[in-house]
Amino acid sequence: MEGGKLIVFSAPSGSGKTTIVRHLLLQEHLNLEFSVSATSRERRGAEKDGKDYYFMSIDEFKKNIKNGAFLEWEEVYRDIFYGTLKTEVHRIWAMGKNVIFDIDVVGGLRIKKKYPDVTLAVFVKPPSVEELKIRLKKRKTESDEKINMRIAKASIEMATAPQFDYIIENNDLLTALKESEELVARFISEPSKEKE
Ligand code: 5GP
């Protein structure tokens, strides 16, 4: 391990974790840099390649899997792959920064397992699956079919919450932001377990 800590935020999509992660990235004292994931899904709205994701074809993604380029990867939805490139984490460590991940629950727990001493794994819990559906519909970025696919997955994901270090209940956004900020600040200021 070459330096910083790893902060994982995982949750069903629509739970508000991306809003929380964006807020944390604005807090300079936390010294965080966003881990840009690779994905084979199509670009949404104003998303930028290299900023929101490294967008790649399924073939390109599979080639990277074969070459061992990923720290973790997941077929999050059928034929839609997401993964963290090893080079991405090295890039951020080389900057002397802490890495923050916005990834699915399986990927998040995998990172925690690989680096247990330096990882804080946080699960963001939406008020309910029903509320999640309302939020996803409001976002208006996806078809009903894709929304239903995400909702079906959300119920399974909710069951993994107890495996995380910490659960943030996102009933009220401002409270969730404050709680997240305090939690990450505390974790970052603690010495890593491996250095104790
Ligand atoms: P979205 O399509 O809404 O951007 O993301 C769909 C899901 O994939 C989310 O739960 C998101 O956190 C997850 N995801 C994004 N990047 C990664 C990654 O690098 N690895 C894994 N395992 N999941 C990811």
Short mmCIF file of C-alpha atoms and ligand atoms in Angstrom, two decimals:
data_model
loop_
_atom_site.label_atom_id
_atom_site.label_comp_id
_atom_site.label_asym_id
_atom_site.label_seq_id
_atom_site.Cartn_x
_atom_site.Cartn_y
_atom_site.Cartn_z
CA MET A 1 0.00 0.00 0.00
CA GLU A 2 1.55 3.22 -1.13
CA GLY A 3 -0.21 5.82 0.94
CA GLY A 4 -3.73 7.07 1.32
CA LYS A 5 -6.89 5.49 2.57
CA LEU A 6 -9.71 3.96 0.58
CA ILE A 7 -13.23 5.27 1.17
CA VAL A 8 -15.96 3.15 -0.38
CA PHE A 9 -19.54 4.38 -0.74
CA SER A 10 -21.90 1.67 -1.91
CA ALA A 11 -25.68 1.61 -2.19
CA PRO A 12 -28.53 0.79 -4.50
CA SER A 13 -28.62 3.34 -7.32
CA GLY A 14 -30.96 6.23 -6.52
CA SER A 15 -30.11 6.15 -2.80
CA GLY A 16 -28.24 9.45 -2.98
CA LYS A 17 -24.72 8.10 -2.65
CA THR A 18 -23.43 10.02 -5.69
CA THR A 19 -24.66 13.29 -4.13
CA ILE A 20 -22.86 12.40 -0.91
CA VAL A 21 -19.65 11.47 -2.72
CA ARG A 22 -19.72 14.74 -4.71
CA HIS A 23 -20.17 16.70 -1.50
CA LEU A 24 -17.22 14.95 0.13
CA LEU A 25 -15.01 15.63 -2.88
CA LEU A 26 -15.58 19.37 -2.37
CA GLN A 27 -14.19 19.20 1.19
CA GLU A 28 -10.51 19.99 0.64
CA HIS A 29 -9.45 18.95 4.14
CA LEU A 30 -10.45 15.36 3.34
CA ASN A 31 -7.87 15.21 0.50
CA LEU A 32 -10.04 12.93 -1.61
CA GLU A 33 -9.84 12.03 -5.27
CA PHE A 34 -12.61 10.20 -7.12
CA SER A 35 -11.85 6.76 -8.51
CA VAL A 36 -13.18 6.89 -12.06
CA SER A 37 -14.58 3.45 -12.90
CA ALA A 38 -14.61 1.77 -16.27
CA THR A 39 -17.98 0.72 -17.69
CA SER A 40 -19.47 -0.82 -20.80
CA ARG A 41 -22.80 0.95 -20.32
CA GLU A 42 -23.91 3.77 -22.59
CA ARG A 43 -23.21 7.37 -21.62
CA ARG A 44 -26.04 9.20 -19.79
CA GLY A 45 -26.82 12.90 -20.24
CA ALA A 46 -23.82 15.14 -19.71
CA GLU A 47 -21.46 12.42 -18.52
CA LYS A 48 -17.87 12.81 -19.70
CA ASP A 49 -15.42 10.10 -20.62
CA GLY A 50 -12.50 10.04 -18.17
CA LYS A 51 -14.40 12.13 -15.64
CA ASP A 52 -17.56 10.22 -14.78
CA TYR A 53 -16.44 6.89 -16.21
CA TYR A 54 -13.97 5.45 -18.66
CA PHE A 55 -16.53 4.34 -21.24
CA MET A 56 -15.51 1.27 -23.22
CA SER A 57 -17.05 -1.40 -25.43
CA ILE A 58 -17.88 -4.82 -23.98
CA ASP A 59 -14.97 -6.28 -25.99
CA GLU A 60 -12.53 -3.73 -24.63
CA PHE A 61 -13.80 -4.35 -21.11
CA LYS A 62 -13.38 -8.12 -21.48
CA LYS A 63 -9.88 -7.65 -22.83
CA ASN A 64 -8.98 -5.67 -19.70
CA ILE A 65 -10.43 -8.46 -17.51
CA LYS A 66 -8.25 -10.97 -19.35
CA ASN A 67 -5.17 -8.81 -18.90
CA GLY A 68 -5.75 -8.55 -15.15
CA ALA A 69 -6.15 -4.78 -15.36
CA PHE A 70 -8.95 -4.58 -12.77
CA LEU A 71 -8.72 -4.35 -9.01
CA GLU A 72 -12.34 -5.51 -9.04
CA TRP A 73 -15.02 -5.77 -11.70
CA GLU A 74 -18.64 -6.77 -11.80
CA GLU A 75 -21.33 -7.51 -14.34
CA VAL A 76 -23.67 -5.23 -12.42
CA TYR A 77 -26.52 -5.72 -14.90
CA ARG A 78 -26.64 -8.26 -17.71
CA ASP A 79 -23.97 -7.33 -20.28
CA ILE A 80 -23.25 -4.11 -18.41
CA PHE A 81 -19.85 -4.24 -16.79
CA TYR A 82 -18.31 -1.91 -14.23
CA GLY A 83 -14.86 -2.09 -12.72
CA THR A 84 -12.02 -0.31 -10.98
CA LEU A 85 -8.79 -0.22 -12.97
CA LYS A 86 -5.63 -0.81 -10.93
CA THR A 87 -4.03 2.12 -12.75
CA GLU A 88 -6.73 4.43 -11.39
CA VAL A 89 -5.93 3.69 -7.76
CA HIS A 90 -2.17 3.99 -8.43
CA ARG A 91 -2.75 7.35 -10.10
CA ILE A 92 -4.49 8.68 -6.98
CA TRP A 93 -1.99 7.19 -4.53
CA ALA A 94 0.79 8.81 -6.55
CA MET A 95 -0.94 12.17 -5.96
CA GLY A 96 -0.71 11.55 -2.21
CA LYS A 97 -4.50 11.50 -1.92
CA ASN A 98 -7.19 9.29 -0.43
CA VAL A 99 -9.35 7.40 -2.91
CA ILE A 100 -13.14 7.62 -2.82
CA PHE A 101 -15.20 5.01 -4.66
CA ASP A 102 -18.84 5.18 -5.75
CA ILE A 103 -19.37 1.54 -6.59
CA ASP A 104 -21.85 -1.30 -6.21
CA VAL A 105 -22.08 -3.34 -3.02
CA VAL A 106 -20.22 -6.38 -4.36
CA GLY A 107 -17.30 -4.28 -5.64
CA GLY A 108 -17.25 -2.26 -2.43
CA LEU A 109 -17.02 -5.32 -0.22
CA ARG A 110 -14.33 -6.76 -2.48
CA ILE A 111 -12.14 -3.69 -2.00
CA LYS A 112 -12.69 -3.87 1.76
CA LYS A 113 -11.57 -7.51 1.70
CA LYS A 114 -8.45 -6.70 -0.33
CA TYR A 115 -7.38 -3.75 1.82
CA PRO A 116 -9.10 -4.24 5.20
CA ASP A 117 -6.67 -2.06 7.15
CA VAL A 118 -7.04 1.08 5.10
CA THR A 119 -10.62 0.85 3.85
CA LEU A 120 -13.77 2.45 5.24
CA ALA A 121 -16.80 0.81 3.61
CA VAL A 122 -20.01 2.81 3.92
CA PHE A 123 -23.48 1.70 2.89
CA VAL A 124 -26.00 4.42 2.04
CA LYS A 125 -29.50 3.26 2.86
CA PRO A 126 -32.48 4.87 1.11
CA PRO A 127 -35.66 5.30 3.19
CA SER A 128 -37.38 2.43 1.29
CA VAL A 129 -37.43 0.63 -2.03
CA GLU A 130 -40.65 2.51 -2.87
CA GLU A 131 -38.90 5.86 -2.29
CA LEU A 132 -36.04 4.65 -4.47
CA LYS A 133 -38.46 4.03 -7.32
CA ILE A 134 -39.82 7.57 -6.99
CA ARG A 135 -36.29 9.03 -7.04
CA LEU A 136 -35.24 7.03 -10.09
CA LYS A 137 -38.40 8.07 -11.96
CA LYS A 138 -37.77 11.71 -11.06
CA ARG A 139 -34.24 11.46 -12.47
CA LYS A 140 -35.81 10.76 -15.88
CA THR A 141 -32.56 9.40 -17.30
CA GLU A 142 -33.72 5.86 -17.94
CA SER A 143 -36.54 3.80 -19.41
CA ASP A 144 -39.10 2.07 -17.15
CA GLU A 145 -37.50 -1.25 -18.00
CA LYS A 146 -34.08 -0.10 -16.79
CA ILE A 147 -35.61 1.45 -13.67
CA ASN A 148 -37.34 -1.84 -12.84
CA MET A 149 -34.03 -3.64 -13.33
CA ARG A 150 -32.38 -1.31 -10.80
CA ILE A 151 -35.26 -1.70 -8.32
CA ALA A 152 -35.08 -5.50 -8.47
CA LYS A 153 -31.36 -5.30 -7.73
CA ALA A 154 -31.88 -2.79 -4.91
CA SER A 155 -33.80 -5.28 -2.75
CA ILE A 156 -30.91 -7.75 -2.96
CA GLU A 157 -28.37 -5.02 -2.25
CA MET A 158 -30.19 -3.82 0.87
CA ALA A 159 -29.52 -7.21 2.44
CA THR A 160 -25.74 -6.67 2.29
CA ALA A 161 -25.82 -3.54 4.46
CA PRO A 162 -24.73 -5.27 7.71
CA GLN A 163 -21.44 -6.32 6.07
CA PHE A 164 -20.32 -2.69 5.79
CA ASP A 165 -18.36 -0.76 8.43
CA TYR A 166 -21.02 1.88 8.65
CA ILE A 167 -24.59 2.48 7.45
CA ILE A 168 -25.77 5.99 6.63
CA GLU A 169 -29.54 6.35 6.48
CA ASN A 170 -30.36 8.88 3.82
CA ASN A 171 -33.76 10.05 5.07
CA ASP A 172 -32.69 13.67 5.18
CA LEU A 173 -29.93 14.69 2.77
CA LEU A 174 -28.35 17.46 4.88
CA THR A 175 -28.05 15.14 7.87
CA ALA A 176 -26.58 12.39 5.68
CA LEU A 177 -24.01 14.82 4.24
CA LYS A 178 -22.92 16.00 7.66
CA GLU A 179 -22.73 12.48 9.05
CA SER A 180 -20.66 11.31 6.06
CA GLU A 181 -18.26 14.22 6.35
CA GLU A 182 -17.65 13.58 10.05
CA LEU A 183 -17.26 9.87 9.51
CA VAL A 184 -14.69 10.23 6.73
CA ALA A 185 -12.77 12.97 8.57
CA ARG A 186 -12.50 10.72 11.63
CA PHE A 187 -11.35 7.71 9.61
CA ILE A 188 -8.76 9.69 7.71
CA SER A 189 -7.27 11.16 10.85
CA GLU A 190 -6.82 7.73 12.47
CA PRO A 191 -3.54 5.92 11.86
CA SER A 192 -3.90 2.96 9.49
CA LYS A 193 -4.25 -0.34 11.34
CA GLU A 194 -1.22 -1.74 9.50
CA LYS A 195 0.93 1.09 10.83
CA GLU A 196 -0.16 0.72 14.45
P1 5GP B 1 -24.69 3.83 -12.80
O1 5GP B 1 -25.00 3.13 -14.08
O2 5GP B 1 -25.94 4.31 -12.10
O3 5GP B 1 -23.67 4.91 -12.96
O4 5GP B 1 -24.05 2.75 -11.84
C1 5GP B 1 -24.67 1.51 -11.65
C2 5GP B 1 -24.04 0.79 -10.49
O5 5GP B 1 -22.69 0.39 -10.80
C3 5GP B 1 -23.95 1.64 -9.26
O6 5GP B 1 -24.34 0.87 -8.14
C4 5GP B 1 -22.51 2.01 -9.23
O7 5GP B 1 -22.10 2.30 -7.91
C5 5GP B 1 -21.86 0.73 -9.74
N1 5GP B 1 -20.46 0.93 -10.13
C6 5GP B 1 -19.90 2.03 -10.65
N2 5GP B 1 -18.59 1.86 -10.82
C7 5GP B 1 -18.29 0.61 -10.38
C8 5GP B 1 -17.07 -0.15 -10.27
O8 5GP B 1 -15.98 0.29 -10.61
N3 5GP B 1 -17.18 -1.40 -9.77
C9 5GP B 1 -18.35 -1.92 -9.37
N4 5GP B 1 -18.33 -3.15 -8.87
N5 5GP B 1 -19.51 -1.24 -9.45
C10 5GP B 1 -19.50 0.01 -9.94
#
